[in-house]
Coordinates of C-alpha atoms in Angstrom, one line a residue:
M1 CA 10.7 2.2 20.2
V2 CA 8.0 4.7 19.4
K3 CA 5.2 3.5 17.2
H4 CA 3.9 6.1 14.8
W5 CA 0.3 5.2 14.1
Y6 CA 0.0 7.6 11.2
V7 CA 2.6 5.7 9.2
Y8 CA 0.3 2.6 9.3
L9 CA -2.7 4.8 8.4
I10 CA -0.9 6.2 5.3
I11 CA 0.2 2.7 4.2
A12 CA -3.4 1.6 4.6
A13 CA -4.7 4.5 2.5
V14 CA -2.2 3.9 -0.3
A15 CA -3.1 0.2 -0.2
E16 CA -6.8 1.0 -0.5
L17 CA -6.2 3.3 -3.5
L18 CA -4.1 0.6 -5.2
Y19 CA -6.7 -2.1 -4.4
M20 CA -9.5 0.1 -5.9
L21 CA -7.4 0.7 -9.0
C22 CA -6.6 -3.0 -9.4
D23 CA -10.2 -3.9 -8.8
K24 CA -11.5 -1.4 -11.4
Y25 CA -9.1 -2.5 -14.2
K26 CA -8.9 -6.2 -13.2
F27 CA -5.1 -6.3 -13.3
I28 CA -5.0 -9.4 -11.1
K29 CA -8.0 -11.7 -11.2
S30 CA -7.4 -13.6 -7.9
K31 CA -8.6 -11.6 -4.9
P32 CA -6.2 -13.1 -2.3
L33 CA -3.2 -12.7 -4.6
R34 CA -4.4 -9.1 -5.4
T35 CA -4.6 -8.3 -1.7
I36 CA -1.1 -9.6 -1.0
I37 CA 0.5 -7.9 -3.9
V38 CA -1.2 -4.6 -3.1
I39 CA 0.0 -4.7 0.5
F40 CA 3.6 -5.3 -0.6
V41 CA 3.5 -2.7 -3.3
A42 CA 1.9 -0.1 -1.0
S43 CA 4.6 -0.8 1.7
F44 CA 7.4 -0.4 -0.9
I45 CA 5.9 2.8 -2.3
C46 CA 5.5 4.3 1.2
W47 CA 9.0 3.1 2.2
G48 CA 10.5 4.7 -0.9
I49 CA 8.7 8.0 -0.4
Y50 CA 9.8 8.0 3.3
D51 CA 13.4 7.3 2.3
L52 CA 13.4 10.1 -0.2
F53 CA 12.1 12.8 2.1
V54 CA 13.7 11.8 5.4

């Protein structure tokens, strides 16, 4: 199975943008919970975009 490193890089970039957005507006107060939610949401966003285009 070929591992595409750029997919992980894109997920990390989307997660960082979501994390900065959540940190700025304080949507979720708890930092560990915010991190977990941002990782899952970023993964689902990237999976959905990948599914639409491929």
